[in-house]
PDB file of C-alpha atoms in Angstrom:
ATOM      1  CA  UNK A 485      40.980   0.950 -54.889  1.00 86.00           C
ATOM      2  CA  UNK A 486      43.342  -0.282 -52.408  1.00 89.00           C
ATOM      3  CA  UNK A 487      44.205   3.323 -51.217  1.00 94.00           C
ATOM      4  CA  UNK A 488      45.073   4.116 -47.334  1.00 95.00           C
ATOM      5  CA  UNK A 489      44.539   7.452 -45.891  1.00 96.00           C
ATOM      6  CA  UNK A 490      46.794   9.565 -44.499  1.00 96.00           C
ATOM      7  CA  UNK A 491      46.766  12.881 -42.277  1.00 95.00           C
ATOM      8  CA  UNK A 492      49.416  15.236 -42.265  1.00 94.00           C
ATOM      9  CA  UNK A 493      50.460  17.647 -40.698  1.00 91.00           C
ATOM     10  CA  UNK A 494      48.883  21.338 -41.591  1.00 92.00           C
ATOM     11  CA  UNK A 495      52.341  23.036 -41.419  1.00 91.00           C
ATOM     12  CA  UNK A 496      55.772  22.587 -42.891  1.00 92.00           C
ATOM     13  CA  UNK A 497      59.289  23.958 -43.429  1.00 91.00           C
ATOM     14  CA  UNK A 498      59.841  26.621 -45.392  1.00 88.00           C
ATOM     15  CA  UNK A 499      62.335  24.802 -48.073  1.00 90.00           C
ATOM     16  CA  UNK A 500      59.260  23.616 -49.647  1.00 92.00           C
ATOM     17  CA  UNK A 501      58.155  28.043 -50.389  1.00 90.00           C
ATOM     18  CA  UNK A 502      57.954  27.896 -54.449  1.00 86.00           C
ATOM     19  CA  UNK A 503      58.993  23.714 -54.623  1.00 92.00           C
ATOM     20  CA  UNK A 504      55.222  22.796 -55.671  1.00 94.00           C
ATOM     21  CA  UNK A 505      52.871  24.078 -57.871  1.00 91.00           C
ATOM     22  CA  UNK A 506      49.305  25.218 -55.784  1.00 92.00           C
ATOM     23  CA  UNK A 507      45.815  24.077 -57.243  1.00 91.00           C
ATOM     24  CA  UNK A 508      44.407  27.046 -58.702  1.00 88.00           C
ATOM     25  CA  UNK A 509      42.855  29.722 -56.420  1.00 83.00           C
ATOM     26  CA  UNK A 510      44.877  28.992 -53.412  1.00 87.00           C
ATOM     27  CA  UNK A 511      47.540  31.739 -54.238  1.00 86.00           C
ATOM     28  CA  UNK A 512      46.113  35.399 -53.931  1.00 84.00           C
ATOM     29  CA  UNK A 513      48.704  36.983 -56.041  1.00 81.00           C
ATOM     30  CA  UNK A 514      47.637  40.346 -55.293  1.00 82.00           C
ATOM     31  CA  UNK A 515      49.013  39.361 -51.451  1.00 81.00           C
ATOM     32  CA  UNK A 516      52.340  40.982 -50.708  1.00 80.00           C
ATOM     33  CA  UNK A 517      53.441  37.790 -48.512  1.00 84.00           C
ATOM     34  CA  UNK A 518      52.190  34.673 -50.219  1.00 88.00           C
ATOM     35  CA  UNK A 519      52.171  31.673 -47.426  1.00 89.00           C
ATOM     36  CA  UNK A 520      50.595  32.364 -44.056  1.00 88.00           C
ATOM     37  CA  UNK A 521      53.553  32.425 -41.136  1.00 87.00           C
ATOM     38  CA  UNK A 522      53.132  30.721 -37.724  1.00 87.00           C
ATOM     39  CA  UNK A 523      54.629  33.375 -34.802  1.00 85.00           C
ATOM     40  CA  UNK A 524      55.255  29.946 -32.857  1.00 81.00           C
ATOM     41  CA  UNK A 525      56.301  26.641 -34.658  1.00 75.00           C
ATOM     42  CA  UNK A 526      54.739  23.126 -32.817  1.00 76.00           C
ATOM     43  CA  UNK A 527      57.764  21.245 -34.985  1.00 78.00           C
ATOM     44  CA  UNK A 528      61.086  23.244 -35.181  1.00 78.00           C
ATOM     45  CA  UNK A 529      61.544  25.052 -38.722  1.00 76.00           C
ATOM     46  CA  UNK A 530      57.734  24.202 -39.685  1.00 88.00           C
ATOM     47  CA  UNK A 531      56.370  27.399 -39.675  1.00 88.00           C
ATOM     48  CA  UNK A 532      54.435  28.153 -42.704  1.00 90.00           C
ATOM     49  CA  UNK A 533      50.497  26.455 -43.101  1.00 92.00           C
ATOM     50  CA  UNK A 534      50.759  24.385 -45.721  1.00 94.00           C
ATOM     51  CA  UNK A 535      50.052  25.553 -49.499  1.00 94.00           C
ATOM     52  CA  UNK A 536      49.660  21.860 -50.727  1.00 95.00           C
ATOM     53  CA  UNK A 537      49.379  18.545 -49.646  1.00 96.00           C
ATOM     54  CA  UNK A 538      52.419  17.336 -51.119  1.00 96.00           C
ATOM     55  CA  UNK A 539      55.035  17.611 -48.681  1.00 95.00           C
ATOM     56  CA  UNK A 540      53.096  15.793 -45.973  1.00 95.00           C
ATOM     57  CA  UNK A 541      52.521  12.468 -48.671  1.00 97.00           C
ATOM     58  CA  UNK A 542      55.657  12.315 -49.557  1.00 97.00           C
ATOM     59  CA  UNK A 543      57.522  12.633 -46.005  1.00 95.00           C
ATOM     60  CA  UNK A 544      54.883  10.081 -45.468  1.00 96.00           C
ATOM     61  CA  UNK A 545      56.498   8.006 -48.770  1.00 97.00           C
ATOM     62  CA  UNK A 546      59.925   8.431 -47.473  1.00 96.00           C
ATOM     63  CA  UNK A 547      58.744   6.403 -43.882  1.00 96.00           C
ATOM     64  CA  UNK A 548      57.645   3.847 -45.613  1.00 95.00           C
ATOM     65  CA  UNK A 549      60.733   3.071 -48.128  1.00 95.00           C
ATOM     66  CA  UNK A 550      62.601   3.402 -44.821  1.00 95.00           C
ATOM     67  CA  UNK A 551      60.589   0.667 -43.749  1.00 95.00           C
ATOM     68  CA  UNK A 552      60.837  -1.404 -46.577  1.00 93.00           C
ATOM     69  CA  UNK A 553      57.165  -1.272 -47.969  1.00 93.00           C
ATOM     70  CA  UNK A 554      57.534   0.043 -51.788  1.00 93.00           C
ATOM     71  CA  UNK A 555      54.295  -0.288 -52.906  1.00 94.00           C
ATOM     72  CA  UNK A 556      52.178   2.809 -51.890  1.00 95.00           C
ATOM     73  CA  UNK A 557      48.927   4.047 -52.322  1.00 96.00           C
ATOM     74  CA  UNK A 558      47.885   7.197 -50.483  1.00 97.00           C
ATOM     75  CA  UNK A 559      45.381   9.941 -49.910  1.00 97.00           C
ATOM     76  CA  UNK A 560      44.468  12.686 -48.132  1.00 97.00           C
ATOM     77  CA  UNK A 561      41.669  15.489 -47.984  1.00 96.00           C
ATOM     78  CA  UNK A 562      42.593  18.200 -45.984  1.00 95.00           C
ATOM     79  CA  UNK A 563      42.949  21.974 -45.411  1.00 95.00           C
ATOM     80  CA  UNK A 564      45.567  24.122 -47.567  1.00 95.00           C
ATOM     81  CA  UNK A 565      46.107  27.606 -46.826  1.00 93.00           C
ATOM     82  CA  UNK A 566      47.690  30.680 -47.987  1.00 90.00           C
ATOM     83  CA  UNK A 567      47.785  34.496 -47.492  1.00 88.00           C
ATOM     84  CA  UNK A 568      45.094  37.089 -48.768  1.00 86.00           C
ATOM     85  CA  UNK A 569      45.417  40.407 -49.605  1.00 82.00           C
ATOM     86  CA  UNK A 570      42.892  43.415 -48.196  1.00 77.00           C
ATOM     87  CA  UNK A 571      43.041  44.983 -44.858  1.00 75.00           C
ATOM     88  CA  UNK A 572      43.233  42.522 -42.016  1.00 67.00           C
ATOM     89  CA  UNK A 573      41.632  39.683 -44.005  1.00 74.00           C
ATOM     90  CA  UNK A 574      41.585  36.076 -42.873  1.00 84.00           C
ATOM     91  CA  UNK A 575      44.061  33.522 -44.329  1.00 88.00           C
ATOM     92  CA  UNK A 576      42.911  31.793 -47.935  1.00 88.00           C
ATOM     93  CA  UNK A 577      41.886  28.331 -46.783  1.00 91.00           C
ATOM     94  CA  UNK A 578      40.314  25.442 -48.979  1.00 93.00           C
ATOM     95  CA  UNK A 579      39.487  22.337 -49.022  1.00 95.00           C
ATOM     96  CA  UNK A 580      42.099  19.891 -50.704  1.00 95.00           C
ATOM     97  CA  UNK A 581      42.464  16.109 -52.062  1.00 96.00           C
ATOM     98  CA  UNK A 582      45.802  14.381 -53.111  1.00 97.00           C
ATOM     99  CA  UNK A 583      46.776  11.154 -53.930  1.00 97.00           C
ATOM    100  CA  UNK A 584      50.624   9.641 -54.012  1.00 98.00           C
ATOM    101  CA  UNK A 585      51.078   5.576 -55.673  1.00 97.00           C
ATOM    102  CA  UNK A 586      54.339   4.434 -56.490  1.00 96.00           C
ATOM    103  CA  UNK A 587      55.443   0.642 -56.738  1.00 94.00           C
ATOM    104  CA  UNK A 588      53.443  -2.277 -57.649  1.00 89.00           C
ATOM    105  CA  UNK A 589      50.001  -2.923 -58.412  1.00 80.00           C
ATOM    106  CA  UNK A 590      48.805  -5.427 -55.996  1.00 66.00           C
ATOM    107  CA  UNK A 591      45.971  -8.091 -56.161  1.00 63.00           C
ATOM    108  CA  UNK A 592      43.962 -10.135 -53.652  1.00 56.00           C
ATOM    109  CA  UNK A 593      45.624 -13.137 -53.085  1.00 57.00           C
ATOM    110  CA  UNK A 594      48.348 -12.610 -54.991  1.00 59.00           C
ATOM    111  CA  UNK A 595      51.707 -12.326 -52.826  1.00 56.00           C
ATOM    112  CA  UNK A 596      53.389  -9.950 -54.899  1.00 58.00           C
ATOM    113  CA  UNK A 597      53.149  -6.980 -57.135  1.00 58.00           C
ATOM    114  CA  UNK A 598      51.607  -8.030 -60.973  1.00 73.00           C
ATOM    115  CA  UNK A 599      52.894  -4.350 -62.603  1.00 87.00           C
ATOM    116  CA  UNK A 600      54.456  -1.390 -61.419  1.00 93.00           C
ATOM    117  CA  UNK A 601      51.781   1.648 -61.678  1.00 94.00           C
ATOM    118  CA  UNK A 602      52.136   3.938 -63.709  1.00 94.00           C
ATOM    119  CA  UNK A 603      50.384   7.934 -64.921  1.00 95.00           C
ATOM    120  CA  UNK A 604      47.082   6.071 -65.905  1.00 94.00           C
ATOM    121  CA  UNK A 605      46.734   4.275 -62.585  1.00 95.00           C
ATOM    122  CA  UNK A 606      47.125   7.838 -60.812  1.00 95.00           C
ATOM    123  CA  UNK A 607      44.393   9.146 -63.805  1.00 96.00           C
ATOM    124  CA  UNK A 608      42.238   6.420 -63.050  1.00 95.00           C
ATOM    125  CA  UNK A 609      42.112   6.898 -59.284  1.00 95.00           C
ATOM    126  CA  UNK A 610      41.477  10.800 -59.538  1.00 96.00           C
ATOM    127  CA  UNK A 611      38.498   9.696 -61.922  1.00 95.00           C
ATOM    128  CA  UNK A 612      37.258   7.348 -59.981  1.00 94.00           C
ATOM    129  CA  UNK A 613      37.729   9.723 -57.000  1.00 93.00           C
ATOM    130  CA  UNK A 614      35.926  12.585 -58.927  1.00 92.00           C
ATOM    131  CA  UNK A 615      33.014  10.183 -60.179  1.00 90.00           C
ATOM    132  CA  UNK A 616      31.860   9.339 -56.484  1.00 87.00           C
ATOM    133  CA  UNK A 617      31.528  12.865 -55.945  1.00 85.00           C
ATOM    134  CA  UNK A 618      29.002  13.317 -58.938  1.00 85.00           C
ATOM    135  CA  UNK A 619      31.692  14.417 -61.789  1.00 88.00           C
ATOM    136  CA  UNK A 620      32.093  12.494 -64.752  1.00 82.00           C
ATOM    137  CA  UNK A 621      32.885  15.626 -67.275  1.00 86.00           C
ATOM    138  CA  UNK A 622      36.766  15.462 -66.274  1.00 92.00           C
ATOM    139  CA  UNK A 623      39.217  16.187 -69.073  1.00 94.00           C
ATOM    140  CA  UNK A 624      43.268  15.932 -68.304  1.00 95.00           C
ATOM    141  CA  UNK A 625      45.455  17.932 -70.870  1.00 95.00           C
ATOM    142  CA  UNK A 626      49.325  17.862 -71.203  1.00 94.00           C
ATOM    143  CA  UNK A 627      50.845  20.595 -69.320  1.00 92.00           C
ATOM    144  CA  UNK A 628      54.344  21.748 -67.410  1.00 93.00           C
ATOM    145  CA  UNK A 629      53.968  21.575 -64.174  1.00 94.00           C
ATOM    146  CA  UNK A 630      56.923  22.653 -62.088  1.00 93.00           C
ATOM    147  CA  UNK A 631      57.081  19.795 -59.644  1.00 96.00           C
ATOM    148  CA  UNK A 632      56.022  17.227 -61.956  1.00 96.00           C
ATOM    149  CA  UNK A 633      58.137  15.251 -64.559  1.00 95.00           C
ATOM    150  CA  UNK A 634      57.768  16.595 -68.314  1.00 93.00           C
ATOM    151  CA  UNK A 635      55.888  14.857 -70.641  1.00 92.00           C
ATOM    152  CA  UNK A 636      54.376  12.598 -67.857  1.00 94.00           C
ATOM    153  CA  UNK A 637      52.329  15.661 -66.331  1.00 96.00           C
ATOM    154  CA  UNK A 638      48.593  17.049 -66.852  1.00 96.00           C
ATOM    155  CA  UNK A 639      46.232  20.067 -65.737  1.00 96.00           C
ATOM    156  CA  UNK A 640      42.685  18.434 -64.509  1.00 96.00           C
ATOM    157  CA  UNK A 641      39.657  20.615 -65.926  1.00 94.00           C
ATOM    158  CA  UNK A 642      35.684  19.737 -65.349  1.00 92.00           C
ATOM    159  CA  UNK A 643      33.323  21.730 -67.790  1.00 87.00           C
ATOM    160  CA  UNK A 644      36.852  23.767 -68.306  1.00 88.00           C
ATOM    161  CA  UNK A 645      37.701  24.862 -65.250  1.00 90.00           C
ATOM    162  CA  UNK A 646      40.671  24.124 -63.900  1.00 93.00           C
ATOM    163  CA  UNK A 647      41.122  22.047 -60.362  1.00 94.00           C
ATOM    164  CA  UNK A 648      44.215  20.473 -59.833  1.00 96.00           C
ATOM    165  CA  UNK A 649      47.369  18.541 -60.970  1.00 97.00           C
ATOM    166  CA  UNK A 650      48.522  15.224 -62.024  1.00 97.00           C
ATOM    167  CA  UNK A 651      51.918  13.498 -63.022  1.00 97.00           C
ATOM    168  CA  UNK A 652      54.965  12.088 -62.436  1.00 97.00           C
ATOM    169  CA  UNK A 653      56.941  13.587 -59.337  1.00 97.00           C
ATOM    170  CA  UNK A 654      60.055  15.693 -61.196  1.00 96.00           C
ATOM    171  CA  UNK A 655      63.680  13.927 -60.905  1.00 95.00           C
ATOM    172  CA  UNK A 656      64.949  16.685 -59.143  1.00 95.00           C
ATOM    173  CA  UNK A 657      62.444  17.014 -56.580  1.00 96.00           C
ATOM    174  CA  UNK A 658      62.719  13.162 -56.361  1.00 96.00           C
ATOM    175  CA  UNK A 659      66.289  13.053 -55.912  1.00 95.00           C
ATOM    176  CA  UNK A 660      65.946  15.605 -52.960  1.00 94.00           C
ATOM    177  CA  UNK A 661      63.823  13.104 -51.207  1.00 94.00           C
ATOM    178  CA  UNK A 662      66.514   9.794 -52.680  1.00 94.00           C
ATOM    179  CA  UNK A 663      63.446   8.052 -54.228  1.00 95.00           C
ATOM    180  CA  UNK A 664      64.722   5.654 -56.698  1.00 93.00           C
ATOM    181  CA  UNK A 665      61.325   4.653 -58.173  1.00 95.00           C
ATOM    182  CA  UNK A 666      58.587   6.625 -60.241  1.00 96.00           C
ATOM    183  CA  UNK A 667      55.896   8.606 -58.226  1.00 97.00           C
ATOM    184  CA  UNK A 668      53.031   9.269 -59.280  1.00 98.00           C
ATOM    185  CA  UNK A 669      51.001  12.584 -57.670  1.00 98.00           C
ATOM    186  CA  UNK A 670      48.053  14.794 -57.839  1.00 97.00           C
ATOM    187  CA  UNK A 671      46.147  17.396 -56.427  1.00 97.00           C
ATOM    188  CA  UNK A 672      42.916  18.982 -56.868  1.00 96.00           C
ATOM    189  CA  UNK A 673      40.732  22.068 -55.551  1.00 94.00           C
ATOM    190  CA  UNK A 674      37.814  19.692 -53.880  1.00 92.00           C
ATOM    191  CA  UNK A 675      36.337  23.112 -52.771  1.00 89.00           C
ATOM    192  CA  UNK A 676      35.898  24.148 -56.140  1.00 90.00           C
ATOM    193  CA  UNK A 677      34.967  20.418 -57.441  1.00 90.00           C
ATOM    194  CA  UNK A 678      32.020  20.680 -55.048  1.00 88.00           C
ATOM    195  CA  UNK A 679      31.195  23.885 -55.954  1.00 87.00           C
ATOM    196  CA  UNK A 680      30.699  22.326 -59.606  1.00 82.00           C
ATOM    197  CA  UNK A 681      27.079  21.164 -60.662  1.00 79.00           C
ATOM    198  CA  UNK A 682      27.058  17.040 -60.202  1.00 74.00           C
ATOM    199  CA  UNK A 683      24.960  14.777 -62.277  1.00 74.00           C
ATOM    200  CA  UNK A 684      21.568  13.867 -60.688  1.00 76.00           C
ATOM    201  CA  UNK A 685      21.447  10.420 -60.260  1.00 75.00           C
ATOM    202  CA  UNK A 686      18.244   8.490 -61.855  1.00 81.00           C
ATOM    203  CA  UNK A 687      16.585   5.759 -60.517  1.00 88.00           C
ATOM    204  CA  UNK A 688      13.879   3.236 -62.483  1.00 89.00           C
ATOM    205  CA  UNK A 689      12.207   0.125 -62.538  1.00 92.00           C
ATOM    206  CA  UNK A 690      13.953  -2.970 -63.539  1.00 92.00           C
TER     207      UNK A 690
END
């Protein structure tokens, strides 16, 4: 679908502590601290494991407006992590999958952008994403999301439970990173998708 993958990396700063919303089941809230801490940051400042994908995709955004490319199409499956609560209990860790498109739509052979995308490209890419994995029961439903623009954001649900995210990156949140175009994001549980019954796939005669 004329995505590129991206990896990011597994920690970050800790301006981005409460900035975006986690897929569901990543935060413990029984946990007294909520983000797992590094005693020894690799990057100066980045010291907490990442709770979401987000951050990475969009610093990743940012590089590329930098470099003068403004039509994007991104993804990445990953790790997130976050604190548990018990006695001496591992770190919450799952398995994660976001997308980030902002821009034009682009077309073979064509030299530049036909539309610029918009919430149903980033809906159609999830689905499409979701389908290949065996899901096809996916419903979206109009939510407020804090990082996410309102009005232009959704919860994703399969057979009604809830996985993940989808909208339009919030104009504050946008502004922070001077984007002066509409991005589009989501973010889903893949642990938890997987988890999920998928639809047996039949095979007969022509």
């Amino acid at each position: 679908m004329g995505f590129d993958e991206a990896i990011s990396y597994s920690f970050i700063d800790t301006k981005f502590d409460g900035v975006f919303e986690t897929v569901p089941g990543v935060i413990d809230d029984k946990a007294a601290e909520k983000f797992v801490t590094l005693q020894d940051a690799v990057i100066e400042g980045a010291v907490r494991m990442r709770p979401s994908m987000l951050p990475g995709l969009l610093d990743a955004v940012r590089l590329n407006f930098n470099h003068q490319r403004r039509d994007i199409k991104l993804f990445e499956i990953g790790k997130i992590f976050a604190a548990a609560s018990g006695e001496n209990p591992l770190p919450n860790e799952q398995e994660a999958f976001a997308v980030v498109l902002t821009g034009g739509e682009m077309h073979e052979g064509r030299a530049s952008s036909t539309r610029e995308v918009d919430f149903y490209d980033a809906k159609g890419a999830v689905e499409a994403a979701l389908e290949a994995a065996g899901i096809s029961d996916v419903s979206f439903s109009t939510a407020d999301i804090k990082h996410l623009r309102p009005g232009q954001s959704a919860v994703i649900e399969i057979d009604g439970t809830m996985v993940g995210y989808l909208g339009r990156l919030s104009d504050e949140i946008a502004a922070s990173y001077k984007f002066k175009q509409p991005v589009f994001v989501s973010e889903i549980d893949l642990q938890t998708v997987f988890s999920l019954p998928a639809e047996t796939v039949v095979y007969r005669t022509l």
